[in-house]
Amino acid sequence: MLGVRSIAGQVFAVQVVLVGLLIAAATAALVLQARSDSEREAMGRATAVAQTFATSPEVVAALRTDDPTARLQPRAEQTRRQARVDFVVVADTKGIRYTHPRPEFIGKRLVADFRSAARGRIVTESVQGPLGREVQATVPVTRSDGTVAGVVCAGLTGSDATGRVEHQLPLVLGSAAGALALATGGTALVGRRLRRQTRGLGPAQMTRMYEHHDAVLHSVREGVLIVDGQGRLVLANDEAGRLLELPPDAEGRPVTELGLEPGTADLLASGRAATDEVRPAGDRLLVVNQRPTRGDGGVSGSVATLRDSTELRALSGKAEVAERRLRLLYEAGAKIGTTLDVVRTAEELTGFAVPWFADFATVDLVDPVLRGDEPADGAMRRTAIRGVRADHPLWRTGKMITYTGTAPQALGFGAGRPVLEADLRTRAGWREQDPEQAARIVRYGIHSMITVPLRARDVPLGLATFWRSAKSAPFDEDDVAFTEELVARAAVAIDNARRYTREHAMAVTLQRSLLPQGLPEQDALDVAHRYQPARSSAGGDWFDVIPLPGARVALAVGDVVGHGLHAAATMGRLRTAVHNFSALDLPPDELLAHLDELVSRFDQDQAAAGSDAPGIGGATCLYAVYDPVSGRCTVAGAGHPGPAVVLPDGEVTFPDVPLAPPLGLGGELVETAELELPEGSRLALFTDGLVRDRDRDADEGLEELRTTLTGLPEATPEETCQAVFQAMTSDHPGDDIALLVARTRRLDPGHVAEWELPADPAAVARIRNEAARRLTAWGLEEFGFTTELILSELMTNAVRYGSAPLRVRLLRARTLVCEVADGSSTSPHLRRAATTDEGGRGLFLVAQYAQRWGTRYTPNGKIIWAEQPLTDPVAALGDLEGDDLLDQWDDLPG
């Protein structure tokens, strides 16, 4: 038998109680789990029945009738019986029942969360309803348009949901009882074995066990103290005696009388719990952990462990400093070099170092570095300075400095290594640079300095100097290593900014050199322009003003994708191509189509050559041609925003210009828009950098541009450009901006003469004479001979080789323009006639006496034109009279 007072008996009793509690808990958990599963199954069945019933088309149709109950009650009862649920209830969205197993509840409000179901949700819940505790699901009845027509609630009563659990409960309890019996038997066997093992332990074995425990106690590296409830020391191992320097008779005495530090003695005597408390013990720092011990009568004392943390704390302090510096170096990488600006990067270095590392910090850069050039000599410019106070005596930014002699800056820059001056008050070498300045620095209280050369890729860029003053600790060798790493990272950022500055300056220079250096003289438009490169890098925005024959003028703006030298060079290629195509006098849509094909060919050639430079595809262009005779402007665009038009009355519009894809993408026909511009209208062509930036989208930018232009009803083009740039651009634009503003003029109708030309050679002389009379009226008699000569040749060619209709026009603008139009698309070609040829000299003669001549194609044929400058009339040709010379070519084809 197991004795109740024996250890084995007590262990047996405890084990039986524990096993009983575990079996009871397990049985309760099984019952609760079974009930939960049954209820979950009931909710699943209720949800399935409710959803099936709700999705039936007959339900929606019945809800539309005047008496839904008549149609839905039989069907609901049939569904309830077939699905083996206790109720299927249909209600409207306000919860009023149409069906119920008990008819007396029809017309009453549904006991369910019908409001959530009416909003389209499926609700499962357990409620106290008309049938008792009900497990139910409520689902919406939706129409075809997605709206909710009503709700369906289906479910089971609580007795059905938990019936299976109650049926299985005897089996569960029987199993639990069997398990308890087995556990009791096993516990009894374990208890008997423990009893036998305990009785077999003799005094010698118990002694050895005590000695073993005592050896372990005194050999551990932590001090162990046991203090009783009265604060007397019961036990102290050897390590505790060493750490606390306890006397030999310490055990049995109160801890407050052992000569310990007062705080340590009070903690040990209090018996309270303590975790990792640091307490002094002589020249040591001890980490104390203490826990109270409990006996049968309550708190009987405490056990404390002691650990010497003096060396660990010193190492920990150094590790914390190292970890902090590593973290700061990581932060420096994120905070220094955020921009590609040399001065800003130097300012970020000084701002990062002050005040957490130094009281003052300065950066001196070799002067060419600020311009992006390679360093040339040792002359430096103070670029950045930061301090905890503003009244410091250090040289200010902008000062040119040449460090010489034994100055630490000169030694460090020359040797390429940092120089530490831990105490400036006792060192004399650094004073040789400027003794008076050095004296002011010492009097101010600055006492320690580190100067570190800024070098990147073996290129000396300048110096960074750090200063400490007042009560700050002097710099030491550990600080030197840290500043060297910090400055090395900053030097790379400064060198990157220097290289970028050089490339940016080159790109801007190239960009500006490729843009028009001056506007050509012409009579059709008053033009002003602005160009502003992006802060990050010059891009490919461009503009141009191109005089065309017939006193017309072409305006062009474009934007090349990307920034830098490649974009600037690409812009130059496109602008040259536009000039070349405009020389052919192509209409805007044909010019852009040719330009699109040219860009595609450029990209194909570049891809074939294996170049990794970005392609041109994606560039945009807007091309407009204004005719001062008719006042019409023809505009076409390829991926570019259309122009803004300011009418003479101040109204601002953005005409609808058919937009084709950007250049190089192709695939769509380029179309034009015809604008009728009254005299004095202003046409504004711009790139998207003007209306789009980080803070606004294109629509907002266009509206702001409209507002700005509306407020300038009578401004000149120059005033308009200035006002638009002031209102819409920032000091640091993210993209290039090009703006071209042109105010229209109309050619005086009295300076235009037109004649219909019959297809009769005899009419050539008549129109020639009328042209001579018109020149006399204009006061241009001295140009009569050459003009008649040119008109005779052009009209003769048109009569002989052209087709109707034939027209002749004479324009007096900056030049004198002769134009002959016909319905043929065949263009004459200049050639040198042989001696025996009967013709071929006419156009050659025209080319000799006209400043320019050419062919312009129109939708109805072509125009042959020739221009003469009004400042240099042609001299007489020897002894030949004008009529004699003209008669020689009257019968010759051109």
Tab-separated table of C-alpha atoms in Angstrom, residues 43 113 118 120 128 135 139-140 176 179 243 281 284 296 358 466 509 633 702 708 719 771 799 812 839:
chain	number	residue	atom	x	y	z
A	43	MET	CA	-25.038	26.896	-40.398
A	113	ASP	CA	-29.777	40.722	-39.125
A	118	ALA	CA	-30.523	43.767	-47.537
A	120	GLY	CA	-26.032	42.277	-50.179
A	128	GLN	CA	-33.444	33.251	-29.873
A	135	VAL	CA	-28.961	28.526	-35.932
A	139	VAL	CA	-29.058	35.707	-47.667
A	140	PRO	CA	-30.198	38.448	-50.082
A	176	ALA	CA	-12.887	9.443	-20.407
A	179	ALA	CA	-8.675	6.807	-19.768
A	243	LEU	CA	33.064	39.828	-5.847
A	281	ALA	CA	30.821	46.881	-5.397
A	284	ARG	CA	33.342	46.761	-9.910
A	296	ASP	CA	5.386	25.922	3.285
A	358	ALA	CA	31.857	68.259	-34.536
A	466	PHE	CA	36.200	69.395	-38.446
A	509	THR	CA	26.487	74.808	-74.328
A	633	CYS	CA	-1.944	79.293	-90.586
A	702	LEU	CA	-2.862	74.417	-69.900
A	708	THR	CA	-1.795	83.918	-67.878
A	719	GLU	CA	6.310	90.806	-72.913
A	771	ALA	CA	3.462	94.176	-114.088
A	799	VAL	CA	1.687	78.516	-121.162
A	812	ARG	CA	6.060	93.431	-102.590
A	839	GLY	CA	15.879	76.321	-125.837
